[in-house]
Structure formats: structure tokens, C-alpha cells
Amino acid sequence: MTELPAEFTASTRLLMGDERFERYLHSFEEEAPVSIRLNPRKPAGQPIDAEEVPWCRHAYYLKSRPNFTMDPLFHAGCYYVQEASSMFLDEIIRQLSTLNFKLSTLDLCAAPGGKSTLLRSALPEKSILYSNEPIRNRASILAENVQKWGYANHIVTNNYPKDYRKSKLRFDIILCDVPCSGEGMFRKDEATIREWSPQNVEKCWKLQREIVADAWECLNEGGLLIYSTCTFNTKENEENIRWILEKYDAEVLKVETKPEWNITGSLLEGFNEPVYRFIPGITRGEGLFMCVLKKGQTSVVPKSDTHRTKARHTSCQSLIHVLSDGGTSDGKQSCHQEELSYPQAMAYLRHEALVLPEETPRGLVEVCFLGHPLGLVKNIGNRANNLYPKEWKIKTTYIPNEYEPILKKI
């Protein structure tokens, strides 16, 4: 049995009640669910022997956890491995955003990119999404996942929330998946158990309010702020939502859910606004809290046309553009494409040189696996130099002899 901090156990049992808390404890004796979300722009089939995630389109629970590293389609961005509870964001966007026009959107604390790639898929096609991560090495991971997902109008930045506030950029939707004490990840990541303390909870809720204060200034009137944590306690959740309602002209919006999803509402006595808490052992996923707030009383309507957006964008010198779109999402081939076998694809992902067929044109060649681009090589005849980013290469020494597909054409 996993040993949890005594102070966490006492406070969380009091918060959840005995019945909920015992079900939560029992979840540590079970295998954590494995789930993936398919990329609608890169259809490669359906997962084998899987069950749909009910609150997210194109998402599935797998029966077991395969070795995703050994699947070239994973590296091609055909699917994303994402914890199922966090996919509730898709249900929020589907219900509460107006999807007949382009939206300007910001994911303020975006690494590693699961919610960002989901958000970009769920938004209207011509919308723009800024995905931001303050920590540089995490921003690089975010940039990799965004590029592999392959959508246009998706920009990665490496800045602090206060930089966005200073920039005067304004957004219709802002996702604040704020840094938290990580209580909801105890089953998934034992390191979060060792790092937990009441002092860290205190530090987190204060930082979360600072981030929300910066985000609120960047939100258009009538815009949506989606507040999210992966923790259970009310200080970082309901009490922060109550603080937002007291400080700003805001209202909490309701998201329709189904009873069989087993989502828990508010656990703060006297606070009855619609909030959504996912508890392992009760809901099928890891711990999550989400709430949607609207700024002011008007509807969500974009405040700017394309030219005004561009002007604000180019005048913001503090924003560092790490990446834009992945470059393979518009269906246009910029160079010759060459299909690779499975061993060749794995060699490419390990950043090894390839030998292509003799008739392959010299110069830049886009290499593919099952029709899905993996990246570029420079073919010089006797070999093709590997242009796959070195920081992305897989480091495993074990390579299966045969391809074991996770997705299957139907």
C-alpha cells in the first residue's frame, strides 16, 4: 500500500468524507488507466480493443500500456498519450465556446502540451492559440509536441504570465492550468508524494492567484477563463474560485455532465458554484479540478480583426516565438516523400543516417511511415543525412524486429 503523508491523509479524509476517501485509497491498488487522444488531422486508424473516453472526442482508454516509444506514429503526432481526466477540457470547449468564428486563445501554463494540443484541435480552424511555458526546458518539450501535432496558427512562447499582462495582448479564452501541489497525481507519480507539504500548498495557492490576476487582465470582456489544477484541497480550488468572484466581475458557468461520469462537485461548505473534481477510484482517471468563469456579462465575441491582432502581436517584443505550425498540416508537399520500413523509421528516430533507394531525388526528402511524415533527411546519394532534431531522438537500444501497431485501420 502506498504510504501517504499523514497530514494529507487527515485533511483529505475530512474533505472527501470516509466513503469517498476509502474509494480513493482503493485506487492505489488498481492499475491506473491508460488513454490516448487521436489527431483528427492525421488519421491513422483506431486503437485496438479500446473504449471511448466519454467526455472527449477522438479519445480512448487502452486495455494496457504499450511501449509508445516504439511506435513511429506516436512520434509523427498521430495521437497523444494523455491522462483522461484532463481531456474534460474538450467537453468544456464543445459546450461553452462559440464555434462559428475564429477565437484568440492562450494556454498560459502549457507544458508538456496535452491540453494545448487538445485545445487547438477543438477550436475553430482559423483560431490562433498561444501556448506558453515560463521554464525554458519545459518550453522546448512543449514546442516539440506542438510541432508534431501539426496545426497552423499555434505559437509557443517562453514567458512569465506578467509578460503577457504587459504585452496588452487580449484573448477570448485563457486556460490557466496552474502549478499546484499535485495531490491528484499521487497514484501516477510517487515523486509528488515526497514533494507534498502543507507549506507547499500555501505557496501554491498564493502563486495561483498571482497567475490568475495577470491572466484576467489579458481576457476580453465576455471571455472565458478556464481554471484547472491536478490537486484536491479547497485552498487551491474552490477558495481560489471564490476569491476570483469576490475580486472581479465574474460568473461561474455550468458544464452539463452525465451521472455515470462520476464527477464530484464542490467540497467546500457553503460554496455551491458548479465546479468539476475528478477523484481516482470514483472517476476513471487521475485527480483534476476544473472551473469555467466568464468575465463580465457579455458573450464571447472576438474583439479584433486579423490586422489588429497582427499589430498587437508584432509590437510585443517580450514574447519569444519558439515555434509556429508544424508545417505538414496543409496537405502540401514541399519536397519528395519517401516511405520507410519499420526498421528504417526507428533508425531515423534514433538520428541515424539512412540509405534511400537509388532513384530517390538528391536534396531534401521528407521521410514517412505508413504515409505519415516523420521529418526530413538530406539525400546525398550514398546516404541520407538525418535532419531529425537531435534533442528529439529516442535513446533506447532495444528495437523490436516487427512493428506492433497501436492504431489499426478500420
Short mmCIF file of C-alpha atoms in Angstrom, two decimals:
data_model
loop_
_atom_site.label_atom_id
_atom_site.label_comp_id
_atom_site.label_asym_id
_atom_site.label_seq_id
_atom_site.Cartn_x
_atom_site.Cartn_y
_atom_site.Cartn_z
CA MET A 1 0.00 0.00 0.00
CA THR A 2 1.30 3.46 -0.92
CA GLU A 3 2.20 5.47 2.18
CA LEU A 4 0.68 8.96 2.01
CA PRO A 5 1.70 11.93 4.20
CA ALA A 6 -0.20 11.86 7.49
CA GLU A 7 -1.26 15.50 7.21
CA PHE A 8 -2.56 14.93 3.67
CA THR A 9 -4.47 11.83 4.75
CA ALA A 10 -6.14 13.60 7.67
CA SER A 11 -7.13 16.73 5.74
CA THR A 12 -8.26 14.89 2.59
CA ARG A 13 -10.35 12.34 4.50
CA LEU A 14 -12.08 15.23 6.24
CA LEU A 15 -12.60 16.96 2.89
CA MET A 16 -13.89 13.97 0.91
CA GLY A 17 -15.66 12.10 3.68
CA ASP A 18 -14.94 8.50 4.67
CA GLU A 19 -16.72 6.79 1.77
CA ARG A 20 -15.08 8.86 -0.99
CA PHE A 21 -11.69 8.73 0.67
CA GLU A 22 -11.77 4.94 1.04
CA ARG A 23 -12.60 4.59 -2.65
CA TYR A 24 -9.71 6.93 -3.42
CA LEU A 25 -7.33 4.82 -1.29
CA HIS A 26 -8.52 1.67 -3.04
CA SER A 27 -7.49 3.18 -6.40
CA PHE A 28 -3.82 2.76 -5.40
CA GLU A 29 -4.34 -1.00 -5.56
CA GLU A 30 -5.58 -0.77 -9.16
CA GLU A 31 -3.76 -0.18 -12.43
CA ALA A 32 -4.00 3.47 -13.49
CA PRO A 33 -5.97 3.82 -16.75
CA VAL A 34 -4.02 4.46 -19.95
CA SER A 35 -5.61 6.78 -22.50
CA ILE A 36 -4.73 8.37 -25.83
CA ARG A 37 -6.27 11.09 -27.96
CA LEU A 38 -6.21 10.81 -31.76
CA ASN A 39 -5.16 13.68 -34.01
CA PRO A 40 -8.10 14.45 -36.36
CA ARG A 41 -5.68 15.99 -38.87
CA LYS A 42 -3.56 12.83 -39.09
CA PRO A 43 -5.97 9.89 -39.26
CA ALA A 44 -4.07 6.63 -38.83
CA GLY A 45 -6.78 4.29 -37.59
CA GLN A 46 -8.42 3.41 -34.28
CA PRO A 47 -6.79 1.89 -31.20
CA ILE A 48 -7.13 -1.84 -30.93
CA ASP A 49 -9.51 -3.22 -28.27
CA ALA A 50 -10.22 0.17 -26.69
CA GLU A 51 -13.07 2.06 -25.01
CA GLU A 52 -14.07 5.67 -25.70
CA VAL A 53 -13.40 8.39 -23.14
CA PRO A 54 -16.96 9.74 -22.70
CA TRP A 55 -16.15 13.45 -22.24
CA CYS A 56 -13.69 13.82 -25.11
CA ARG A 57 -13.94 13.29 -28.84
CA HIS A 58 -11.32 11.05 -30.53
CA ALA A 59 -10.11 9.74 -27.15
CA TYR A 60 -9.82 6.16 -25.90
CA TYR A 61 -8.92 4.08 -22.87
CA LEU A 62 -6.49 1.29 -23.75
CA LYS A 63 -6.60 -2.15 -22.16
CA SER A 64 -2.91 -1.96 -21.23
CA ARG A 65 0.05 0.36 -21.64
CA PRO A 66 2.04 -0.38 -24.82
CA ASN A 67 5.56 0.84 -25.49
CA PHE A 68 4.67 4.13 -27.19
CA THR A 69 8.33 4.96 -27.82
CA MET A 70 8.49 2.08 -30.31
CA ASP A 71 5.59 3.39 -32.41
CA PRO A 72 6.64 5.79 -35.21
CA LEU A 73 3.03 7.01 -35.47
CA PHE A 74 3.31 8.39 -31.94
CA HIS A 75 6.37 10.42 -32.97
CA ALA A 76 4.55 11.51 -36.14
CA GLY A 77 1.85 13.15 -34.00
CA CYS A 78 -0.97 10.79 -35.00
CA TYR A 79 -2.00 10.53 -31.35
CA TYR A 80 -1.11 11.98 -27.95
CA VAL A 81 -0.80 9.98 -24.73
CA GLN A 82 -2.88 11.97 -22.24
CA GLU A 83 -4.45 11.37 -18.88
CA ALA A 84 -8.23 11.02 -19.36
CA SER A 85 -9.47 13.43 -16.68
CA SER A 86 -7.62 16.37 -18.27
CA MET A 87 -9.48 15.67 -21.53
CA PHE A 88 -12.60 17.13 -19.89
CA LEU A 89 -11.37 20.36 -21.47
CA ASP A 90 -12.85 19.10 -24.76
CA GLU A 91 -16.33 18.93 -23.23
CA ILE A 92 -15.93 22.48 -21.92
CA ILE A 93 -14.92 23.88 -25.30
CA ARG A 94 -17.67 21.95 -27.07
CA GLN A 95 -20.37 23.32 -24.75
CA LEU A 96 -19.28 26.83 -23.87
CA SER A 97 -17.31 28.37 -26.71
CA THR A 98 -18.98 29.82 -29.80
CA LEU A 99 -17.56 27.76 -32.63
CA ASN A 100 -18.68 29.72 -35.71
CA PHE A 101 -15.81 32.20 -35.73
CA LYS A 102 -12.08 32.27 -35.01
CA LEU A 103 -11.01 32.73 -31.41
CA SER A 104 -7.87 34.16 -29.89
CA THR A 105 -6.78 31.75 -27.16
CA LEU A 106 -3.99 31.45 -24.60
CA ASP A 107 -2.78 28.43 -22.66
CA LEU A 108 -0.75 30.23 -20.01
CA CYS A 109 0.99 27.26 -18.28
CA ALA A 110 1.06 24.80 -21.15
CA ALA A 111 3.91 22.26 -20.85
CA PRO A 112 4.12 19.46 -21.77
CA GLY A 113 1.29 20.20 -24.23
CA GLY A 114 -1.57 17.75 -23.68
CA LYS A 115 -4.22 20.38 -23.01
CA SER A 116 -2.74 22.70 -25.65
CA THR A 117 -2.91 20.15 -28.45
CA LEU A 118 -6.44 19.21 -27.36
CA LEU A 119 -7.43 22.87 -27.27
CA ARG A 120 -6.04 23.55 -30.76
CA SER A 121 -7.94 20.57 -32.16
CA ALA A 122 -11.19 21.66 -30.50
CA LEU A 123 -11.08 25.33 -31.57
CA PRO A 124 -12.42 26.68 -34.88
CA GLU A 125 -9.95 26.13 -37.70
CA LYS A 126 -8.84 29.73 -38.14
CA SER A 127 -8.42 30.41 -34.43
CA ILE A 128 -5.00 31.24 -33.01
CA LEU A 129 -3.56 29.62 -29.90
CA TYR A 130 -0.61 30.89 -27.89
CA SER A 131 0.86 28.13 -25.72
CA ASN A 132 3.17 29.50 -23.06
CA GLU A 133 5.62 27.90 -20.65
CA PRO A 134 7.84 30.01 -18.35
CA ILE A 135 10.52 27.33 -17.78
CA ARG A 136 12.84 27.11 -20.78
CA ASN A 137 13.49 23.34 -20.92
CA ARG A 138 9.79 22.62 -20.45
CA ALA A 139 9.02 25.12 -23.22
CA SER A 140 11.24 23.06 -25.53
CA ILE A 141 9.23 19.92 -24.75
CA LEU A 142 6.03 21.88 -25.37
CA ALA A 143 7.40 23.12 -28.70
CA GLU A 144 8.23 19.57 -29.77
CA ASN A 145 4.72 18.30 -29.01
CA VAL A 146 3.06 21.28 -30.70
CA GLN A 147 5.14 20.85 -33.85
CA LYS A 148 4.41 17.13 -34.04
CA TRP A 149 0.68 17.82 -33.61
CA GLY A 150 0.99 19.90 -36.77
CA TYR A 151 -1.69 22.62 -36.61
CA ALA A 152 -1.32 26.09 -38.12
CA ASN A 153 -1.81 29.23 -36.01
CA HIS A 154 -0.27 27.60 -32.95
CA ILE A 155 2.54 29.61 -31.35
CA VAL A 156 4.75 28.57 -28.44
CA THR A 157 6.22 31.21 -26.14
CA ASN A 158 8.62 31.12 -23.21
CA ASN A 159 7.50 33.88 -20.85
CA TYR A 160 6.04 34.62 -17.44
CA PRO A 161 2.35 35.50 -17.05
CA LYS A 162 3.32 39.08 -16.15
CA ASP A 163 4.94 39.43 -19.60
CA TYR A 164 1.59 38.68 -21.23
CA ARG A 165 -0.07 41.24 -18.99
CA LYS A 166 2.50 43.87 -20.05
CA SER A 167 2.11 42.94 -23.74
CA LYS A 168 -1.51 44.20 -23.90
CA LEU A 169 -2.48 41.12 -25.93
CA ARG A 170 -6.12 40.17 -25.34
CA PHE A 171 -7.75 36.77 -25.65
CA ASP A 172 -11.24 35.28 -25.89
CA ILE A 173 -10.30 32.14 -23.95
CA ILE A 174 -7.48 31.69 -21.43
CA LEU A 175 -6.61 28.32 -19.92
CA CYS A 176 -4.89 28.59 -16.53
CA ASP A 177 -3.72 25.08 -15.73
CA VAL A 178 -1.80 26.50 -12.80
CA PRO A 179 1.16 24.96 -10.94
CA CYS A 180 -0.19 23.12 -7.91
CA SER A 181 0.69 20.77 -5.05
CA GLY A 182 -0.05 17.76 -7.28
CA GLU A 183 -2.23 15.73 -4.92
CA GLY A 184 -4.19 14.33 -7.85
CA MET A 185 -1.02 12.80 -9.32
CA PHE A 186 -0.03 10.73 -6.26
CA ARG A 187 -1.11 7.49 -7.90
CA LYS A 188 0.64 8.31 -11.16
CA ASP A 189 3.86 9.88 -9.87
CA GLU A 190 5.29 8.89 -6.48
CA ALA A 191 7.70 11.86 -6.59
CA THR A 192 4.73 14.18 -5.97
CA ILE A 193 4.08 12.36 -2.68
CA ARG A 194 7.59 13.10 -1.44
CA GLU A 195 7.32 16.75 -2.51
CA TRP A 196 3.96 17.39 -0.81
CA SER A 197 3.76 19.51 2.32
CA PRO A 198 1.25 21.94 3.89
CA GLN A 199 3.83 24.66 3.26
CA ASN A 200 3.84 23.87 -0.45
CA VAL A 201 0.03 24.05 -0.53
CA GLU A 202 0.25 27.54 0.98
CA LYS A 203 2.89 28.56 -1.55
CA CYS A 204 0.81 27.21 -4.44
CA TRP A 205 -2.50 28.94 -3.75
CA LYS A 206 -0.74 32.29 -3.45
CA LEU A 207 1.14 31.78 -6.74
CA GLN A 208 -2.09 30.66 -8.42
CA ARG A 209 -3.79 33.94 -7.51
CA GLU A 210 -0.87 35.90 -8.94
CA ILE A 211 -1.17 33.99 -12.23
CA VAL A 212 -4.95 34.49 -12.38
CA ALA A 213 -4.53 38.22 -11.72
CA ASP A 214 -2.20 38.51 -14.72
CA ALA A 215 -4.46 36.34 -16.88
CA TRP A 216 -7.60 38.31 -16.02
CA GLU A 217 -6.04 41.49 -17.44
CA CYS A 218 -5.43 39.64 -20.72
CA LEU A 219 -9.03 38.42 -21.06
CA ASN A 220 -11.53 40.12 -23.34
CA GLU A 221 -14.80 41.28 -21.84
CA GLY A 222 -17.13 38.30 -22.04
CA GLY A 223 -14.17 35.95 -22.41
CA LEU A 224 -13.72 32.62 -20.67
CA LEU A 225 -11.12 31.78 -18.03
CA ILE A 226 -10.72 28.02 -17.57
CA TYR A 227 -9.12 27.37 -14.18
CA SER A 228 -7.52 23.97 -13.65
CA THR A 229 -5.38 22.11 -11.11
CA CYS A 230 -4.39 18.48 -10.50
CA THR A 231 -4.94 18.70 -6.76
CA PHE A 232 -7.77 18.05 -4.27
CA ASN A 233 -7.64 20.63 -1.47
CA THR A 234 -10.06 23.56 -1.46
CA LYS A 235 -7.37 26.21 -0.87
CA GLU A 236 -6.06 25.72 -4.41
CA ASN A 237 -9.51 25.09 -5.87
CA GLU A 238 -12.87 26.35 -4.51
CA GLU A 239 -11.31 29.03 -2.32
CA ASN A 240 -9.43 30.45 -5.30
CA ILE A 241 -12.65 30.46 -7.35
CA ARG A 242 -14.44 32.26 -4.54
CA TRP A 243 -11.59 34.80 -4.42
CA ILE A 244 -11.96 35.43 -8.19
CA LEU A 245 -15.71 36.03 -7.78
CA GLU A 246 -15.12 38.47 -4.92
CA LYS A 247 -12.33 40.38 -6.66
CA TYR A 248 -13.54 40.54 -10.25
CA ASP A 249 -16.69 40.96 -12.31
CA ALA A 250 -17.01 37.23 -12.99
CA GLU A 251 -19.54 34.45 -13.01
CA VAL A 252 -19.08 30.68 -12.96
CA LEU A 253 -20.52 28.82 -15.95
CA LYS A 254 -22.11 25.40 -15.77
CA VAL A 255 -20.94 22.46 -17.88
CA GLU A 256 -23.51 19.73 -18.40
CA THR A 257 -22.25 16.31 -17.30
CA LYS A 258 -23.70 12.80 -17.04
CA PRO A 259 -24.17 10.96 -13.73
CA GLU A 260 -22.26 7.92 -14.96
CA TRP A 261 -19.12 10.04 -15.33
CA ASN A 262 -18.99 10.24 -11.50
CA ILE A 263 -17.62 13.77 -11.41
CA THR A 264 -17.65 15.34 -7.94
CA GLY A 265 -18.84 18.92 -7.37
CA SER A 266 -17.80 21.44 -4.74
CA LEU A 267 -16.39 20.09 -1.47
CA LEU A 268 -16.20 23.49 0.23
CA GLU A 269 -19.00 24.01 2.73
CA GLY A 270 -21.25 26.91 1.71
CA PHE A 271 -19.77 27.13 -1.81
CA ASN A 272 -22.20 25.72 -4.37
CA GLU A 273 -20.92 27.06 -7.69
CA PRO A 274 -20.54 24.44 -10.47
CA VAL A 275 -17.01 23.02 -10.31
CA TYR A 276 -15.73 19.66 -11.53
CA ARG A 277 -13.47 17.40 -9.46
CA PHE A 278 -12.15 14.07 -10.74
CA ILE A 279 -11.16 11.65 -7.96
CA PRO A 280 -9.33 8.37 -8.74
CA GLY A 281 -11.41 5.42 -7.63
CA ILE A 282 -14.58 7.38 -8.37
CA THR A 283 -13.92 8.79 -11.81
CA ARG A 284 -11.86 6.91 -14.39
CA GLY A 285 -8.72 8.99 -14.42
CA GLU A 286 -6.31 10.87 -12.19
CA GLY A 287 -7.10 13.80 -9.91
CA LEU A 288 -8.29 17.01 -11.56
CA PHE A 289 -10.23 20.17 -10.71
CA MET A 290 -11.76 22.46 -13.36
CA CYS A 291 -13.97 25.52 -13.32
CA VAL A 292 -15.03 27.93 -16.07
CA LEU A 293 -15.51 31.64 -15.39
CA LYS A 294 -16.83 34.36 -17.67
CA LYS A 295 -15.52 37.91 -17.48
CA GLY A 296 -18.35 40.43 -17.33
CA GLN A 297 -21.83 39.87 -18.70
CA THR A 298 -21.38 39.97 -22.49
CA SER A 299 -21.00 36.93 -24.75
CA VAL A 300 -17.69 35.62 -26.06
CA VAL A 301 -17.06 37.65 -29.21
CA PRO A 302 -13.60 38.31 -30.71
CA LYS A 303 -12.57 41.93 -30.20
CA SER A 304 -10.18 42.27 -33.11
CA ASP A 305 -9.83 41.51 -36.78
CA THR A 306 -6.75 39.90 -38.33
CA HIS A 307 -4.89 43.16 -38.94
CA ARG A 308 -5.31 44.42 -35.39
CA THR A 309 -4.23 41.06 -33.99
CA LYS A 310 -1.09 41.16 -36.11
CA ALA A 311 -0.28 44.69 -34.96
CA ARG A 312 -0.52 43.75 -31.29
CA HIS A 313 1.49 40.61 -31.97
CA THR A 314 4.41 42.35 -33.68
CA SER A 315 4.53 45.16 -31.12
CA CYS A 316 5.02 42.72 -28.26
CA GLN A 317 8.80 42.45 -28.18
CA SER A 318 8.92 40.47 -24.94
CA LEU A 319 7.22 37.38 -26.40
CA ILE A 320 9.68 34.82 -27.70
CA HIS A 321 8.37 32.73 -30.58
CA VAL A 322 9.77 29.25 -30.15
CA LEU A 323 7.59 27.67 -32.84
CA SER A 324 4.60 28.19 -35.05
CA ASP A 325 2.82 25.45 -37.01
CA GLY A 326 4.27 22.01 -37.71
CA GLY A 327 4.46 22.56 -41.45
CA THR A 328 2.76 19.37 -42.59
CA SER A 329 -0.87 20.18 -41.80
CA ASP A 330 -1.97 21.84 -45.03
CA GLY A 331 -1.62 18.78 -47.26
CA LYS A 332 1.02 20.41 -49.48
CA GLN A 333 4.25 18.53 -50.11
CA SER A 334 7.24 20.85 -50.03
CA CYS A 335 9.63 18.11 -51.21
CA HIS A 336 9.79 14.49 -52.33
CA GLN A 337 8.37 11.95 -49.88
CA GLU A 338 9.90 8.54 -49.25
CA GLU A 339 8.18 5.73 -47.34
CA LEU A 340 10.30 3.96 -44.71
CA SER A 341 10.08 0.43 -43.38
CA TYR A 342 9.65 -0.04 -39.66
CA PRO A 343 13.39 -0.68 -39.00
CA GLN A 344 14.26 2.35 -41.13
CA ALA A 345 11.74 4.52 -39.29
CA MET A 346 13.18 3.53 -35.91
CA ALA A 347 16.70 4.17 -37.17
CA TYR A 348 15.60 7.61 -38.32
CA LEU A 349 14.06 8.38 -34.91
CA ARG A 350 17.37 7.37 -33.33
CA HIS A 351 19.02 10.02 -35.52
CA GLU A 352 20.94 7.53 -37.65
CA ALA A 353 21.84 8.06 -41.30
CA LEU A 354 19.68 6.23 -43.87
CA VAL A 355 20.28 4.75 -47.30
CA LEU A 356 17.36 5.51 -49.60
CA PRO A 357 16.52 3.82 -52.94
CA GLU A 358 18.88 4.80 -55.78
CA GLU A 359 16.13 6.61 -57.71
CA THR A 360 15.35 8.94 -54.75
CA PRO A 361 15.99 12.58 -55.75
CA ARG A 362 19.01 14.33 -54.23
CA GLY A 363 18.43 17.07 -51.68
CA LEU A 364 15.75 17.39 -49.05
CA VAL A 365 13.43 14.41 -48.72
CA GLU A 366 10.52 14.01 -46.32
CA VAL A 367 10.54 10.50 -44.85
CA CYS A 368 7.25 8.86 -43.84
CA PHE A 369 5.94 5.82 -42.03
CA LEU A 370 2.60 4.40 -43.20
CA GLY A 371 2.10 7.65 -45.10
CA HIS A 372 2.69 9.96 -42.12
CA PRO A 373 5.69 12.32 -42.22
CA LEU A 374 8.37 11.88 -39.56
CA GLY A 375 10.75 14.61 -40.70
CA LEU A 376 13.47 15.43 -43.21
CA VAL A 377 16.73 13.97 -44.49
CA LYS A 378 19.24 15.38 -46.93
CA ASN A 379 19.86 12.72 -49.57
CA ILE A 380 23.39 12.89 -50.99
CA GLY A 381 23.25 9.58 -52.86
CA ASN A 382 25.33 7.05 -50.94
CA ARG A 383 23.48 8.04 -47.74
CA ALA A 384 20.82 10.40 -46.44
CA ASN A 385 21.90 12.68 -43.62
CA ASN A 386 19.42 12.71 -40.76
CA LEU A 387 17.82 16.12 -40.07
CA TYR A 388 15.58 14.94 -37.25
CA PRO A 389 16.22 17.30 -34.28
CA LYS A 390 18.88 15.73 -32.07
CA GLU A 391 17.05 16.71 -28.91
CA TRP A 392 14.05 14.64 -30.05
CA LYS A 393 15.88 11.41 -30.80
CA ILE A 394 14.88 8.27 -28.93
CA LYS A 395 17.68 6.80 -26.84
CA THR A 396 16.55 3.23 -26.34
CA THR A 397 18.86 0.47 -27.55
CA TYR A 398 16.09 -2.13 -27.84
CA ILE A 399 14.25 -2.15 -31.16
CA PRO A 400 11.61 -4.84 -31.90
CA ASN A 401 12.04 -6.87 -35.05
CA GLU A 402 8.46 -6.30 -36.13
CA TYR A 403 6.04 -3.41 -35.83
CA GLU A 404 3.37 -3.87 -33.18
CA PRO A 405 0.61 -1.41 -34.18
CA ILE A 406 -1.30 0.54 -31.56
CA LEU A 407 -3.67 2.00 -34.17
CA LYS A 408 -5.40 -0.11 -36.78
CA LYS A 409 -7.15 0.93 -39.99
CA ILE A 410 -10.86 0.12 -39.87
#
